[in-house]
DNA sequence: GCCGTTTTCGGCCCGACTGTTTTCAGTCG
């Protein structure tokens, strides 16, 4: 039982208890425990197995939660959760994903209208049954329908960061089988799209029996949905579905190219083949009946006179023309990154101290970090006013002086307020090493107002970068309305950098906007926004997004040393 | 639910906004 799975059970239970109207502090205890467990650097199962130790040695875990954790580790399930699931249908929990619907409203819809899933919710909203409920109105009804429309687009898609570890675990175990020669993921996961609909895995093997049996029995697999000689479809415990394809060695490259996509990219490639009197399918490249390529992807691309194209670029967004002109970028790698310039500590809503974050960053071979806690507007996080910020900076200086091997910079994540002023005065911002300006609130304002806010920040001489520029949360919230290219032009004019926030639910800027920023020669900074020492782990997903944008090492400012980086600051 | 303790139960980060209401509950971060 993984920490993430234990954490998930507590989060699920908290959702259900919330709809059930449980005490808010009890919920907090469950959610704290869930976060604590998922951030825990060692497996909870190890603590349970150790007779000298118990989960309640962790602050935030008491006798009751410790008992539940032991139950989960030993039996794989939590009786209280199952009881609650009997009481409240899963579809009611789904309603919480819609913006504007929280636990109280979901409970009213469930109890008063007997709505148990999103389909029934849609029908009720369309029939106008909702606006007459107490506490609801016309606007709520409309926003429910809008939220449902958006939720349906992203249904079944999960964050790359959730899908990839599962795919990797399966690939790793299948790769160890004696009969398996080659193995790779394909599809949107291989292209590192920010969300993934299902998993595709390709193998070459002498015989499909062993890998298919092994997959059927893999601990992550819940059910085999279909099985033939060359293709098996399974459902994972997480709900994701996966196709395993067994192909002959002479077709591996062709199949990998075919199943990696994207569809649009492949259409252009196949058209090139036609122009050359060739035919490409998942088995190979053919001239008439004769196979002329297919063993490797390089061979397939070479057959249409192209160099191999990195999967992240295969979206028919100009990569084929670039390949033809030998102008493909050398994409940035995780190991190119030298510093991380966005993170939080216990001063606001982080879980680790300055020193702990610095040590964790150093262990990841980073040479510099900026501590960028929240400004005072973010009250829930205990955001810093000028006095507390200056005291915090003193503390950072102290830790920096006492630490070797990594430079710790004094930063701030300063809110751009709804009235287009900054949350801290200029004389304070002027003292910082690094100022990130961000929108957190009022994201629904009209575009003109959003622009005014962003332009105010961009024009402020102390602002170095705009953090998570759109404020989107993938699959949940679309981000503020803006003309991003206009904002980027202003940033380019004023020497303001742009962030790719690496958090899997943000990845903001997205791939296309980051590519646009590159075209304007805006230095891009890939940041983790870490709120815990484990928060640095998401850096990889920021790199994937940057690769999809075609970014090279030189396009990303935090691949430089801090001394070099400083020269980019205005 | 947890914690700390004045060892038995009270306190636990909360301010702004929205849409509802006509003084505020629910949602958000």
Coordinates of C-alpha atoms (C1' of nucleotides) in Angstrom, one line a residue:
Chain A
X1 CA 0.0 0.0 0.0
X2 CA 1.5 3.2 -1.2
X3 CA 1.5 6.5 0.8
X4 CA -0.5 8.1 -2.1
X5 CA -3.2 5.4 -1.8
X6 CA -3.5 5.8 1.9
X7 CA -3.6 9.6 1.4
X8 CA -6.3 9.1 -1.2
X9 CA -8.6 7.1 1.1
X10 CA -8.5 9.9 3.8
X11 CA -9.1 12.6 1.2
X12 CA -12.1 10.6 -0.1
X13 CA -13.4 10.1 3.4
X14 CA -13.0 13.8 4.0
X15 CA -15.1 14.7 0.9
X16 CA -17.9 12.4 2.1
X17 CA -17.8 13.6 5.6
X18 CA -18.0 17.2 4.4
X19 CA -21.1 16.5 2.4
X20 CA -22.5 14.7 5.5
X21 CA -22.0 18.0 7.4
X22 CA -19.2 16.8 9.7
X23 CA -17.3 19.2 11.9
X24 CA -14.9 21.3 9.8
X25 CA -12.0 20.7 12.2
X26 CA -12.5 17.0 11.9
X27 CA -12.3 17.3 8.1
X28 CA -9.1 19.3 8.5
X29 CA -7.6 16.5 10.6
X30 CA -8.3 14.0 7.8
X31 CA -7.1 16.3 5.0
X32 CA -3.9 17.3 7.0
X33 CA -3.3 13.6 7.5
X34 CA -3.8 12.9 3.8
X35 CA -1.3 15.6 2.8
X36 CA 1.2 14.7 5.5
X37 CA 1.1 11.1 4.3
X38 CA 1.5 11.9 0.7
X39 CA 4.4 14.2 1.5
X40 CA 6.0 11.6 3.8
X41 CA 9.5 10.7 2.5
X42 CA 9.3 7.1 3.8
X43 CA 6.5 4.5 3.2
X44 CA 3.9 4.6 5.9
X45 CA 3.8 0.8 5.6
X46 CA 7.4 0.7 7.0
X47 CA 6.3 2.7 10.1
X48 CA 3.4 0.3 10.7
X49 CA 5.6 -2.7 10.2
X50 CA 8.2 -1.5 12.7
X51 CA 7.2 -2.7 16.2
X52 CA 9.2 0.2 17.7
X53 CA 7.2 2.8 15.9
X54 CA 3.6 4.0 15.3
X55 CA 2.0 6.5 12.9
X56 CA 1.0 8.7 15.8
X57 CA 4.7 9.7 16.2
X58 CA 3.8 12.1 13.4
X59 CA 2.4 15.4 14.4
X60 CA -1.1 15.6 13.2
X61 CA -1.7 11.8 13.5
X62 CA -3.3 10.9 16.8
X63 CA -4.5 7.6 18.3
X64 CA -7.6 7.4 16.1
X65 CA -6.0 8.2 12.8
X66 CA -3.1 5.9 13.7
X67 CA -5.5 3.0 14.2
X68 CA -7.1 3.8 10.8
X69 CA -3.8 3.8 9.1
X70 CA -2.9 0.4 10.6
X71 CA -6.2 -0.9 9.4
X72 CA -5.6 0.4 5.9
X73 CA -2.1 -0.9 5.7
X74 CA -3.1 -4.4 7.0
X75 CA -6.4 -4.8 5.1
X76 CA -6.1 -2.5 2.2
X77 CA -9.4 -0.7 3.0
X78 CA -11.0 1.6 5.5
X79 CA -14.4 0.5 7.0
X80 CA -15.5 4.1 7.8
X81 CA -15.0 5.0 4.2
X82 CA -17.0 2.1 2.9
X83 CA -19.9 3.0 5.3
X84 CA -19.9 6.6 4.1
X85 CA -19.8 5.4 0.5
X86 CA -23.0 3.4 1.2
X87 CA -24.6 6.5 2.5
X88 CA -23.6 9.0 -0.2
X89 CA -23.3 8.0 -3.8
X90 CA -20.0 8.7 -5.6
X91 CA -21.9 10.9 -8.1
X92 CA -22.6 13.4 -5.3
X93 CA -18.9 13.8 -4.6
X94 CA -18.4 14.4 -8.4
X95 CA -20.5 17.5 -8.0
X96 CA -17.8 19.1 -5.8
X97 CA -15.6 19.4 -8.9
X98 CA -18.0 21.9 -10.4
X99 CA -17.0 25.5 -9.7
X100 CA -19.5 27.1 -7.3
X101 CA -20.8 23.8 -5.9
X102 CA -19.5 22.9 -2.5
X103 CA -20.4 20.3 0.0
X104 CA -23.5 22.2 1.4
X105 CA -25.1 22.8 -2.0
X106 CA -24.3 19.2 -3.1
X107 CA -25.9 17.9 0.0
X108 CA -29.1 20.0 -0.7
X109 CA -29.2 18.7 -4.2
X110 CA -28.9 15.1 -3.0
X111 CA -31.4 15.4 -0.1
X112 CA -34.0 17.7 -1.7
X113 CA -33.9 16.6 -5.3
X114 CA -32.5 13.1 -4.8
X115 CA -29.7 13.9 -7.4
X116 CA -27.1 11.3 -7.2
X117 CA -24.9 11.9 -10.2
X118 CA -23.9 14.5 -12.8
X119 CA -26.4 13.3 -15.4
X120 CA -29.3 13.8 -13.0
X121 CA -27.9 17.2 -12.1
X122 CA -27.8 18.2 -15.7
X123 CA -31.4 17.1 -16.2
X124 CA -32.6 19.0 -13.1
X125 CA -30.8 22.1 -14.2
X126 CA -32.2 22.0 -17.7
X127 CA -35.7 21.5 -16.4
X128 CA -35.2 24.5 -14.1
X129 CA -35.7 22.6 -10.9
X130 CA -32.7 24.0 -9.2
X131 CA -33.2 27.8 -9.1
X132 CA -36.2 27.5 -6.8
X133 CA -34.3 25.7 -4.1
X134 CA -33.4 27.8 -1.1
X135 CA -29.9 29.3 -1.4
X136 CA -29.9 28.6 -5.2
X137 CA -30.8 31.0 -8.0
X138 CA -30.8 31.5 -11.7
X139 CA -27.1 32.2 -11.8
X140 CA -26.3 29.1 -9.9
X141 CA -28.3 27.0 -12.2
X142 CA -26.6 28.5 -15.3
X143 CA -23.2 28.1 -13.8
X144 CA -23.9 24.4 -13.0
X145 CA -24.7 23.8 -16.7
X146 CA -21.6 25.7 -17.8
X147 CA -19.5 23.7 -15.3
X148 CA -21.0 20.5 -16.5
X149 CA -20.2 21.3 -20.1
X150 CA -16.5 21.9 -19.2
X151 CA -16.3 18.9 -16.9
X152 CA -17.5 16.6 -19.8
X153 CA -14.6 17.8 -22.0
X154 CA -12.1 16.6 -19.5
X155 CA -13.9 13.5 -18.2
X156 CA -11.6 10.5 -18.0
X157 CA -8.5 12.6 -18.4
X158 CA -6.0 12.6 -15.6
X159 CA -2.9 14.7 -14.9
X160 CA 0.2 13.4 -16.6
X161 CA 1.8 13.4 -13.1
X162 CA -0.8 10.9 -11.9
X163 CA -0.7 8.7 -15.0
X164 CA 3.0 8.5 -15.7
X165 CA 4.1 6.9 -12.4
X166 CA 1.5 4.1 -13.0
X167 CA 2.6 3.6 -16.6
X168 CA 6.3 3.5 -15.5
X169 CA 5.6 1.0 -12.8
X170 CA 3.9 -1.4 -15.3
X171 CA 6.6 -0.8 -17.9
X172 CA 9.3 -1.5 -15.4
X173 CA 7.8 -4.8 -14.3
X174 CA 7.0 -6.0 -17.8
X175 CA 10.5 -5.1 -19.0
X176 CA 11.9 -7.6 -16.6
X177 CA 10.1 -10.6 -18.2
X178 CA 12.4 -12.9 -20.2
X179 CA 10.1 -12.9 -23.3
X180 CA 10.0 -9.1 -23.6
X181 CA 12.6 -7.6 -25.9
X182 CA 11.6 -3.9 -26.2
X183 CA 9.0 -1.9 -24.4
X184 CA 7.8 1.7 -24.5
X185 CA 4.8 3.8 -23.6
X186 CA 3.1 5.6 -26.6
X187 CA 0.2 8.0 -27.0
X188 CA -0.3 11.3 -25.3
X189 CA 1.7 10.1 -22.3
X190 CA 4.8 9.7 -24.5
X191 CA 4.1 13.1 -25.9
X192 CA 3.9 14.4 -22.3
X193 CA 0.6 16.1 -22.7
X194 CA -0.6 17.7 -19.5
X195 CA -3.5 15.3 -19.2
X196 CA -3.8 11.7 -20.4
X197 CA -6.9 9.9 -21.4
X198 CA -5.6 6.3 -21.4
X199 CA -2.3 4.5 -21.4
X200 CA -0.7 2.8 -24.4
X201 CA 2.2 0.4 -24.0
X202 CA 4.0 -1.3 -26.9
X203 CA 6.2 -4.4 -26.6
X204 CA 8.0 -6.8 -28.8
X205 CA 8.0 -10.3 -27.5
X206 CA 8.5 -13.8 -28.7
X207 CA 5.1 -14.7 -27.4
X208 CA 2.4 -12.6 -26.0
X209 CA 1.2 -15.1 -23.3
X210 CA 3.8 -14.2 -20.7
X211 CA 3.5 -10.4 -20.8
X212 CA -0.3 -10.5 -21.0
X213 CA -0.6 -12.9 -18.1
X214 CA 1.9 -10.7 -16.1
X215 CA -0.2 -7.6 -16.9
X216 CA -3.4 -9.3 -15.9
X217 CA -1.9 -10.1 -12.5
X218 CA -0.1 -6.8 -12.0
X219 CA -0.9 -5.2 -8.6
X220 CA -2.1 -2.0 -10.3
X221 CA -4.6 -3.8 -12.6
X222 CA -8.2 -4.2 -11.5
X223 CA -9.7 -6.0 -14.5
X224 CA -9.0 -7.3 -17.9
X225 CA -11.5 -5.8 -20.3
X226 CA -10.4 -7.6 -23.5
X227 CA -7.6 -9.9 -24.6
X228 CA -6.6 -11.1 -28.0
X229 CA -3.3 -12.4 -29.5
X230 CA -1.7 -8.9 -30.0
X231 CA -3.8 -6.6 -27.9
X232 CA -5.0 -6.5 -24.4
X233 CA -7.1 -3.8 -22.7
X234 CA -7.2 -3.5 -18.9
X235 CA -8.6 -1.2 -16.3
X236 CA -6.2 0.0 -13.6
X237 CA -7.3 0.3 -10.0
X238 CA -7.1 4.1 -10.5
X239 CA -9.8 3.9 -13.1
X240 CA -7.4 4.6 -16.0
X241 CA -7.6 2.1 -18.9
X242 CA -4.6 0.8 -20.7
X243 CA -3.9 -0.9 -24.1
X244 CA -1.0 -3.3 -24.3
X245 CA 0.1 -4.1 -27.9
X246 CA 2.5 -6.9 -28.8
X247 CA 4.2 -6.2 -32.2
X248 CA 6.9 -8.0 -34.2
X249 CA 10.4 -6.6 -33.9
X250 CA 10.4 -5.5 -37.6
X251 CA 7.3 -3.3 -36.9
X252 CA 8.3 -1.9 -33.5
X253 CA 9.4 1.6 -34.8
X254 CA 6.4 1.9 -37.1
X255 CA 4.0 0.9 -34.4
X256 CA 5.6 3.3 -31.9
X257 CA 5.4 6.1 -34.4
X258 CA 1.8 5.2 -35.2
X259 CA 0.5 4.9 -31.7
X260 CA 2.5 7.9 -30.3
X261 CA 0.6 10.3 -32.7
X262 CA -0.6 12.8 -32.6
X263 CA -3.2 12.0 -35.2
X264 CA -2.5 15.4 -37.0
X265 CA 1.2 14.8 -37.0
X266 CA 0.7 11.3 -38.4
X267 CA -1.5 12.6 -41.2
X268 CA 1.2 14.9 -42.4
X269 CA 3.8 12.1 -42.2
X270 CA 1.6 9.7 -44.2
X271 CA 1.0 12.4 -46.8
X272 CA 4.7 12.8 -47.2
X273 CA 4.9 9.0 -47.7
X274 CA 2.3 9.1 -50.4
X275 CA 4.2 11.9 -52.2
X276 CA 7.2 9.5 -52.3
X277 CA 5.2 6.6 -53.6
X278 CA 5.2 5.0 -50.1
X279 CA 2.6 3.8 -47.6
X280 CA 3.0 4.0 -43.9
X281 CA 0.9 2.1 -41.4
X282 CA 1.5 0.6 -38.0
X283 CA 3.4 -2.3 -39.4
X284 CA 6.0 -0.4 -41.5
X285 CA 6.8 1.7 -44.5
X286 CA 5.9 0.0 -47.7
X287 CA 6.8 0.4 -51.4
X288 CA 4.1 -1.7 -53.0
X289 CA 4.2 -4.9 -51.0
X290 CA 7.8 -4.5 -49.9
X291 CA 8.6 -3.3 -46.4
X292 CA 11.4 -0.8 -46.5
X293 CA 11.4 0.4 -42.9
X294 CA 9.7 -0.2 -39.5
X295 CA 12.2 -1.6 -37.1
X296 CA 13.0 1.8 -35.5
X297 CA 11.3 5.2 -35.5
X298 CA 14.4 6.7 -36.9
X299 CA 14.0 4.4 -40.0
X300 CA 10.4 5.5 -40.4
X301 CA 11.2 9.2 -40.4
X302 CA 14.2 8.6 -42.6
X303 CA 12.0 6.9 -45.2
X304 CA 10.2 10.3 -45.6
X305 CA 13.5 12.2 -45.5
X306 CA 13.2 13.6 -42.0
X307 CA 15.3 13.3 -38.9
X308 CA 13.7 11.7 -35.8
X309 CA 11.3 14.1 -34.2
X310 CA 11.0 14.2 -30.4
X311 CA 7.5 12.9 -29.3
X312 CA 6.8 16.2 -27.4
X313 CA 6.8 18.1 -30.6
X314 CA 4.5 15.8 -32.6
X315 CA 1.5 18.0 -32.8
X316 CA 1.7 19.4 -36.3
X317 CA 2.6 22.8 -35.0
X318 CA 5.4 23.4 -37.4
X319 CA 7.7 20.6 -36.3
X320 CA 7.7 18.9 -39.6
X321 CA 8.9 22.0 -41.5
X322 CA 11.6 22.5 -38.8
X323 CA 12.7 18.9 -39.2
X324 CA 12.9 19.3 -42.9
X325 CA 15.1 22.4 -42.5
X326 CA 17.2 20.7 -39.9
X327 CA 16.1 23.3 -37.4
X328 CA 14.6 21.1 -34.7
X329 CA 15.4 22.5 -31.2
X330 CA 17.7 20.6 -28.9
X331 CA 15.1 20.3 -26.1
X332 CA 15.8 21.3 -22.5
X333 CA 16.5 18.4 -20.0
X334 CA 15.8 18.2 -16.3
X335 CA 19.5 18.1 -15.6
X336 CA 19.9 21.6 -17.2
X337 CA 18.1 23.3 -14.4
X338 CA 20.4 25.0 -11.8
X339 CA 18.0 27.0 -9.6
X340 CA 14.4 27.1 -8.4
X341 CA 12.8 30.5 -7.9
X342 CA 9.4 29.9 -6.5
X343 CA 8.7 28.1 -3.2
X344 CA 7.0 28.5 0.2
X345 CA 8.0 27.9 3.7
X346 CA 6.4 27.6 7.1
X347 CA 6.4 31.5 7.1
X348 CA 3.2 31.1 5.1
X349 CA 1.6 27.9 3.7
X350 CA 4.6 25.7 3.3
X351 CA 5.4 22.7 5.5
X352 CA 9.2 23.1 5.7
X353 CA 11.5 25.7 7.0
X354 CA 14.0 27.8 5.0
X355 CA 16.8 25.5 6.0
X356 CA 14.9 22.4 5.2
X357 CA 13.9 23.7 1.7
X358 CA 17.5 24.7 1.1
X359 CA 18.8 21.2 2.1
X360 CA 16.2 19.5 -0.1
X361 CA 17.1 21.7 -3.0
X362 CA 20.8 21.1 -2.5
X363 CA 20.2 17.3 -2.4
X364 CA 18.6 17.8 -5.9
X365 CA 21.8 19.5 -7.1
X366 CA 20.3 23.0 -7.3
X367 CA 22.7 25.8 -6.8
X368 CA 20.3 28.6 -5.9
X369 CA 16.7 29.0 -4.7
X370 CA 14.5 31.9 -4.0
X371 CA 12.1 31.7 -1.0
X372 CA 8.9 33.3 -2.3
X373 CA 6.2 33.2 0.4
X374 CA 2.8 34.8 -0.1
X375 CA 2.0 38.4 0.5
X376 CA -0.7 39.5 3.0
X377 CA -3.7 39.3 0.6
X378 CA -3.5 35.6 0.8
X379 CA -4.9 35.6 4.3
X380 CA -5.6 31.9 4.4
X381 CA -1.9 31.1 3.9
X382 CA -0.9 33.7 6.5
X383 CA 0.5 36.0 3.8
X384 CA 3.3 38.4 4.9
X385 CA 2.9 42.1 5.4
X386 CA 5.9 44.4 5.0
X387 CA 7.2 44.0 8.6
X388 CA 6.9 40.2 8.6
X389 CA 8.4 40.0 5.2
X390 CA 11.4 42.0 6.2
X391 CA 11.9 39.8 9.3
X392 CA 11.5 36.8 7.0
X393 CA 14.2 38.1 4.7
X394 CA 16.6 38.6 7.7
X395 CA 16.0 35.0 8.6
X396 CA 16.8 34.0 5.0
X397 CA 20.0 36.0 5.1
X398 CA 20.9 34.2 8.3
X399 CA 20.3 30.7 6.9
X400 CA 22.1 31.7 3.7
X401 CA 25.1 32.7 5.6
X402 CA 25.1 29.5 7.5
X403 CA 24.6 27.3 4.4
X404 CA 27.2 26.3 1.9
X405 CA 26.8 24.9 -1.6
X406 CA 23.6 26.7 -2.4
X407 CA 22.6 30.4 -2.5
X408 CA 19.3 31.3 -0.8
X409 CA 17.6 34.4 -2.3
X410 CA 15.1 36.7 -0.7
X411 CA 12.0 36.6 -2.7
X412 CA 8.3 37.3 -2.5
X413 CA 5.2 36.1 -4.4
X414 CA 3.3 39.3 -4.4
X415 CA -0.4 39.4 -5.2
X416 CA -1.7 41.7 -7.9
X417 CA -4.8 43.0 -6.2
X418 CA -8.3 43.3 -7.7
X419 CA -7.8 47.1 -8.0
X420 CA -4.6 46.7 -10.0
X421 CA -2.3 47.7 -7.2
X422 CA 0.4 45.5 -5.7
X423 CA 0.0 43.9 -2.3
X424 CA 3.2 45.4 -1.0
X425 CA 4.7 48.9 -1.4
X426 CA 7.4 49.7 -3.9
X427 CA 10.0 50.5 -1.2
X428 CA 9.6 46.9 0.1
X429 CA 9.7 45.2 -3.3
X430 CA 12.8 47.2 -4.1
X431 CA 14.7 45.4 -1.3
X432 CA 13.9 41.9 -2.7
X433 CA 16.3 39.8 -4.8
X434 CA 13.4 38.4 -6.7
X435 CA 9.8 39.5 -7.1
X436 CA 7.1 37.2 -8.6
X437 CA 3.8 39.0 -9.3
X438 CA 0.7 36.8 -9.5
X439 CA -3.0 36.9 -9.8
X440 CA -4.8 34.8 -7.1
X441 CA -8.1 36.6 -6.7
X442 CA -10.6 38.2 -8.9
X443 CA -9.8 35.8 -11.8
X444 CA -13.3 36.2 -13.1
X445 CA -12.9 39.9 -13.8
X446 CA -13.5 41.1 -17.4
X447 CA -10.5 40.9 -19.7
X448 CA -9.8 44.7 -19.6
X449 CA -9.5 44.7 -15.9
X450 CA -7.2 41.6 -15.9
X451 CA -5.0 43.3 -18.5
X452 CA -4.9 46.5 -16.4
X453 CA -3.7 44.4 -13.4
X454 CA -1.1 42.5 -15.3
X455 CA 0.2 45.6 -17.1
X456 CA 0.5 47.4 -13.8
X457 CA 2.7 44.6 -12.5
X458 CA 4.7 44.4 -15.7
X459 CA 5.4 48.1 -15.6
X460 CA 6.4 48.1 -12.0
X461 CA 10.2 48.3 -12.1
X462 CA 10.6 45.9 -9.1
X463 CA 8.6 43.0 -10.6
X464 CA 10.9 40.4 -12.2
X465 CA 8.4 37.8 -13.4
X466 CA 4.7 37.0 -13.7
X467 CA 4.0 33.7 -11.9
X468 CA 1.4 31.2 -13.2
X469 CA 0.2 33.9 -15.5
X470 CA -3.3 32.7 -16.3
X471 CA -4.2 31.3 -12.9
X472 CA -5.8 28.2 -14.6
X473 CA -6.3 24.9 -12.8
X474 CA -6.4 22.2 -15.4
X475 CA -9.8 20.6 -15.7
X476 CA -11.2 22.7 -12.9
X477 CA -10.9 26.4 -13.8
X478 CA -10.1 28.0 -17.1
X479 CA -7.8 30.9 -15.9
X480 CA -8.4 34.6 -16.2
X481 CA -9.7 36.0 -19.5
X482 CA -6.7 37.5 -21.3
X483 CA -5.1 38.1 -24.7
X484 CA -1.9 36.3 -23.8
X485 CA 0.1 37.5 -26.7
X486 CA -0.7 41.1 -25.8
X487 CA 0.5 40.4 -22.2
X488 CA 3.6 38.7 -23.5
X489 CA 4.5 41.6 -25.8
X490 CA 4.2 44.0 -22.8
X491 CA 6.5 41.6 -20.8
X492 CA 9.0 41.5 -23.6
X493 CA 9.0 45.3 -23.9
X494 CA 9.6 45.8 -20.1
X495 CA 12.1 43.0 -19.6
X496 CA 9.7 40.9 -17.4
X497 CA 10.2 37.2 -17.4
X498 CA 7.5 34.5 -17.6
X499 CA 7.0 31.5 -15.4
X500 CA 6.2 27.9 -16.3
X501 CA 4.8 26.8 -13.0
X502 CA 5.6 23.1 -12.9
X503 CA 2.7 22.1 -10.6
X504 CA 0.8 19.3 -12.5
X505 CA -2.5 21.1 -12.1
X506 CA -1.1 24.5 -13.3
X507 CA 1.6 24.0 -16.0
X508 CA 1.0 27.7 -16.6
X509 CA 2.2 29.0 -19.1
X510 CA 1.0 26.2 -21.2
X511 CA 3.0 24.8 -24.2
X512 CA 1.7 27.1 -26.8
X513 CA 2.0 30.3 -24.7
X514 CA 5.5 29.3 -23.7
X515 CA 6.4 28.9 -27.3
X516 CA 5.0 32.3 -28.0
X517 CA 7.1 33.7 -25.2
X518 CA 10.2 32.1 -26.7
X519 CA 9.5 33.7 -30.0
X520 CA 9.5 37.1 -28.2
X521 CA 12.8 36.2 -26.6
X522 CA 11.2 36.4 -23.1
X523 CA 13.4 34.5 -20.6
X524 CA 11.3 31.7 -19.2
X525 CA 11.7 30.4 -15.7
X526 CA 10.6 26.9 -14.8
X527 CA 9.6 26.8 -11.1
X528 CA 8.2 24.2 -8.8
X529 CA 6.0 26.4 -6.4
X530 CA 7.1 23.8 -3.8
X531 CA 5.1 23.9 -0.6
X532 CA 7.0 21.0 0.9
X533 CA 10.4 19.3 0.4
X534 CA 8.7 16.8 -1.8
X535 CA 7.4 19.7 -3.9
X536 CA 10.6 19.8 -5.9
X537 CA 9.7 16.5 -7.5
X538 CA 7.2 18.2 -9.9
X539 CA 10.1 20.0 -11.7
X540 CA 10.1 17.2 -14.3
X541 CA 6.6 18.1 -15.4
X542 CA 7.6 21.7 -16.0
X543 CA 10.4 20.5 -18.1
X544 CA 8.0 18.3 -20.1
X545 CA 5.8 21.4 -20.7
X546 CA 8.9 23.4 -21.8
X547 CA 9.9 20.6 -24.2
X548 CA 6.4 20.6 -25.7
X549 CA 6.9 24.3 -26.2
X550 CA 10.2 23.6 -28.1
X551 CA 12.3 25.3 -25.4
X552 CA 16.0 24.8 -25.4
X553 CA 18.4 25.2 -22.5
X554 CA 19.2 28.8 -23.5
X555 CA 15.5 29.8 -23.5
X556 CA 15.1 29.0 -19.9
X557 CA 16.8 31.5 -17.6
X558 CA 17.2 29.2 -14.5
X559 CA 19.5 26.9 -16.5
X560 CA 22.1 29.7 -15.9
X561 CA 24.2 30.3 -12.8
X562 CA 22.8 32.9 -10.5
X563 CA 25.6 35.3 -11.5
X564 CA 24.6 34.9 -15.2
X565 CA 20.9 35.0 -14.3
X566 CA 21.2 38.4 -12.6
X567 CA 22.4 39.9 -15.8
X568 CA 19.0 39.2 -17.3
X569 CA 17.2 41.2 -14.6
X570 CA 16.2 44.7 -15.6
Chain B
dG1 C1' -10.2 14.6 14.1
dC2 C1' -5.6 16.6 16.9
dC3 C1' -3.3 19.1 20.4
dG4 C1' -1.9 20.7 24.8
dT5 C1' -2.9 20.8 29.0
dT6 C1' -5.2 25.2 33.7
dT7 C1' -5.5 16.4 32.6
dT8 C1' -10.9 17.2 30.4
dC9 C1' -12.2 20.0 27.0
dG10 C1' -11.7 24.3 24.3
dG11 C1' -9.3 26.0 20.4
dC12 C1' -8.1 24.7 16.0
dC13 C1' -5.0 30.4 10.0
dC14 C1' -9.9 33.6 7.9
dG15 C1' -11.0 37.6 4.7
dA16 C1' -13.2 38.6 0.3
dC17 C1' -16.5 37.6 -2.9
dT18 C1' -20.7 35.7 -5.0
dG19 C1' -25.2 35.1 -5.3
dT20 C1' -28.4 35.0 -2.6
dT21 C1' -30.8 37.7 0.3
dT22 C1' -32.4 41.9 2.6
dT23 C1' -28.5 40.2 6.6
dC24 C1' -25.8 36.2 5.3
dA25 C1' -24.5 31.2 4.0
dG26 C1' -21.6 29.1 0.9
dT27 C1' -17.5 29.0 -1.7
dC28 C1' -12.8 30.0 -2.6
dG29 C1' -8.0 30.1 -1.7

